[in-house]
């Protein structure tokens, strides 16, 4: 999925919303949903490393390059860890991690 800043947002029921304030490229790897976060990130990093020059050009245009991760938890306290290999590879790409963490019971 992708869109550019200014594109009109159209909902699932064809309802039109205000235009997007930011551009987006969204991709989900074929990694099993139950796999550890590091496995998902490795698949994404593999894809991004192949596009390293394009990422550099985007940053050169003043655009932000980040990985957005939505984390949905339940049953109180939960956590996750990212190993140094994943963090180092993201750092070499100069890609930030952006986490949104949700308590599924608080959202409903």
PDB file of C-alpha atoms in Angstrom, residues 20-100:
ATOM      1  CA  UNK A  20      -3.233  12.517   3.677  1.00  0.00           C
ATOM      2  CA  UNK A  21      -0.833  14.864   5.474  1.00  0.00           C
ATOM      3  CA  UNK A  22       2.143  12.559   4.795  1.00  0.00           C
ATOM      4  CA  UNK A  23       3.194  10.060   2.156  1.00  0.00           C
ATOM      5  CA  UNK A  24       3.460   6.384   3.023  1.00  0.00           C
ATOM      6  CA  UNK A  25       4.829   3.150   1.654  1.00  0.00           C
ATOM      7  CA  UNK A  26       3.572   0.158   3.596  1.00  0.00           C
ATOM      8  CA  UNK A  27       4.787  -3.417   3.296  1.00  0.00           C
ATOM      9  CA  UNK A  28       4.316  -6.536   5.371  1.00  0.00           C
ATOM     10  CA  UNK A  29       6.800  -9.377   4.925  1.00  0.00           C
ATOM     11  CA  UNK A  30       5.638 -12.950   4.354  1.00  0.00           C
ATOM     12  CA  UNK A  31       6.883 -13.750   7.851  1.00  0.00           C
ATOM     13  CA  UNK A  32       4.350 -15.612  10.012  1.00  0.00           C
ATOM     14  CA  UNK A  33       2.371 -13.237  12.230  1.00  0.00           C
ATOM     15  CA  UNK A  34       3.417 -15.245  15.275  1.00  0.00           C
ATOM     16  CA  UNK A  35       7.143 -14.956  14.477  1.00  0.00           C
ATOM     17  CA  UNK A  36       9.307 -12.790  16.734  1.00  0.00           C
ATOM     18  CA  UNK A  37       9.502  -9.088  15.883  1.00  0.00           C
ATOM     19  CA  UNK A  38      13.197  -9.467  14.985  1.00  0.00           C
ATOM     20  CA  UNK A  39      12.271 -11.925  12.196  1.00  0.00           C
ATOM     21  CA  UNK A  40       9.822  -9.414  10.695  1.00  0.00           C
ATOM     22  CA  UNK A  41      12.430  -6.675  10.926  1.00  0.00           C
ATOM     23  CA  UNK A  42      15.124  -8.837   9.288  1.00  0.00           C
ATOM     24  CA  UNK A  43      12.828  -9.439   6.296  1.00  0.00           C
ATOM     25  CA  UNK A  44      12.099  -5.720   6.059  1.00  0.00           C
ATOM     26  CA  UNK A  45      15.768  -4.793   6.417  1.00  0.00           C
ATOM     27  CA  UNK A  46      16.684  -7.237   3.631  1.00  0.00           C
ATOM     28  CA  UNK A  47      14.241  -5.386   1.348  1.00  0.00           C
ATOM     29  CA  UNK A  48      15.443  -1.941   2.469  1.00  0.00           C
ATOM     30  CA  UNK A  49      19.127  -2.771   2.049  1.00  0.00           C
ATOM     31  CA  UNK A  50      18.414  -3.488  -1.617  1.00  0.00           C
ATOM     32  CA  UNK A  51      16.981   0.073  -1.832  1.00  0.00           C
ATOM     33  CA  UNK A  52      19.633   1.857   0.217  1.00  0.00           C
ATOM     34  CA  UNK A  53      20.388   4.423  -2.499  1.00  0.00           C
ATOM     35  CA  UNK A  54      16.682   5.290  -2.840  1.00  0.00           C
ATOM     36  CA  UNK A  55      16.483   5.786   0.945  1.00  0.00           C
ATOM     37  CA  UNK A  56      19.497   8.104   0.776  1.00  0.00           C
ATOM     38  CA  UNK A  57      17.822  10.125  -1.987  1.00  0.00           C
ATOM     39  CA  UNK A  58      14.594  10.423   0.012  1.00  0.00           C
ATOM     40  CA  UNK A  59      16.498  11.707   3.044  1.00  0.00           C
ATOM     41  CA  UNK A  60      18.378  14.098   0.768  1.00  0.00           C
ATOM     42  CA  UNK A  61      14.996  15.542  -0.215  1.00  0.00           C
ATOM     43  CA  UNK A  62      14.291  16.207   3.455  1.00  0.00           C
ATOM     44  CA  UNK A  63      11.928  13.274   3.874  1.00  0.00           C
ATOM     45  CA  UNK A  64      11.751  11.031   6.924  1.00  0.00           C
ATOM     46  CA  UNK A  65      12.606   7.351   6.618  1.00  0.00           C
ATOM     47  CA  UNK A  66      11.249   5.266   9.450  1.00  0.00           C
ATOM     48  CA  UNK A  67       9.717   1.932  10.269  1.00  0.00           C
ATOM     49  CA  UNK A  68       6.359   2.172  12.013  1.00  0.00           C
ATOM     50  CA  UNK A  69       5.470  -0.754  14.245  1.00  0.00           C
ATOM     51  CA  UNK A  70       2.098  -1.154  15.903  1.00  0.00           C
ATOM     52  CA  UNK A  71       2.267  -3.351  18.982  1.00  0.00           C
ATOM     53  CA  UNK A  72      -1.000  -4.722  20.354  1.00  0.00           C
ATOM     54  CA  UNK A  73      -0.869  -6.344  23.756  1.00  0.00           C
ATOM     55  CA  UNK A  74      -3.208  -7.656  26.373  1.00  0.00           C
ATOM     56  CA  UNK A  75      -3.204  -9.159  29.824  1.00  0.00           C
ATOM     57  CA  UNK A  76      -1.273  -6.352  31.469  1.00  0.00           C
ATOM     58  CA  UNK A  77       2.477  -6.071  31.197  1.00  0.00           C
ATOM     59  CA  UNK A  78       4.211  -7.315  28.051  1.00  0.00           C
ATOM     60  CA  UNK A  79       7.466  -6.556  26.326  1.00  0.00           C
ATOM     61  CA  UNK A  80       9.854  -7.345  23.503  1.00  0.00           C
ATOM     62  CA  UNK A  81      13.533  -6.961  22.760  1.00  0.00           C
ATOM     63  CA  UNK A  82      15.468  -6.080  19.626  1.00  0.00           C
ATOM     64  CA  UNK A  83      18.868  -7.662  19.235  1.00  0.00           C
ATOM     65  CA  UNK A  84      22.008  -5.736  18.328  1.00  0.00           C
ATOM     66  CA  UNK A  85      22.205  -7.202  14.803  1.00  0.00           C
ATOM     67  CA  UNK A  86      18.774  -5.810  13.885  1.00  0.00           C
ATOM     68  CA  UNK A  87      19.486  -2.449  15.530  1.00  0.00           C
ATOM     69  CA  UNK A  88      22.883  -2.174  13.832  1.00  0.00           C
ATOM     70  CA  UNK A  89      21.455  -2.919  10.382  1.00  0.00           C
ATOM     71  CA  UNK A  90      18.701  -0.322  10.861  1.00  0.00           C
ATOM     72  CA  UNK A  91      21.295   2.159  12.081  1.00  0.00           C
ATOM     73  CA  UNK A  92      23.428   1.596   8.985  1.00  0.00           C
ATOM     74  CA  UNK A  93      20.366   2.367   6.856  1.00  0.00           C
ATOM     75  CA  UNK A  94      19.653   5.457   9.003  1.00  0.00           C
ATOM     76  CA  UNK A  95      16.071   4.275   9.460  1.00  0.00           C
ATOM     77  CA  UNK A  96      14.317   5.154  12.707  1.00  0.00           C
ATOM     78  CA  UNK A  97      11.955   2.845  14.588  1.00  0.00           C
ATOM     79  CA  UNK A  98       8.570   4.335  15.429  1.00  0.00           C
ATOM     80  CA  UNK A  99       6.518   2.270  17.903  1.00  0.00           C
ATOM     81  CA  UNK A 100       2.843   2.713  18.736  1.00  0.00           C
TER      82      UNK A 100
END
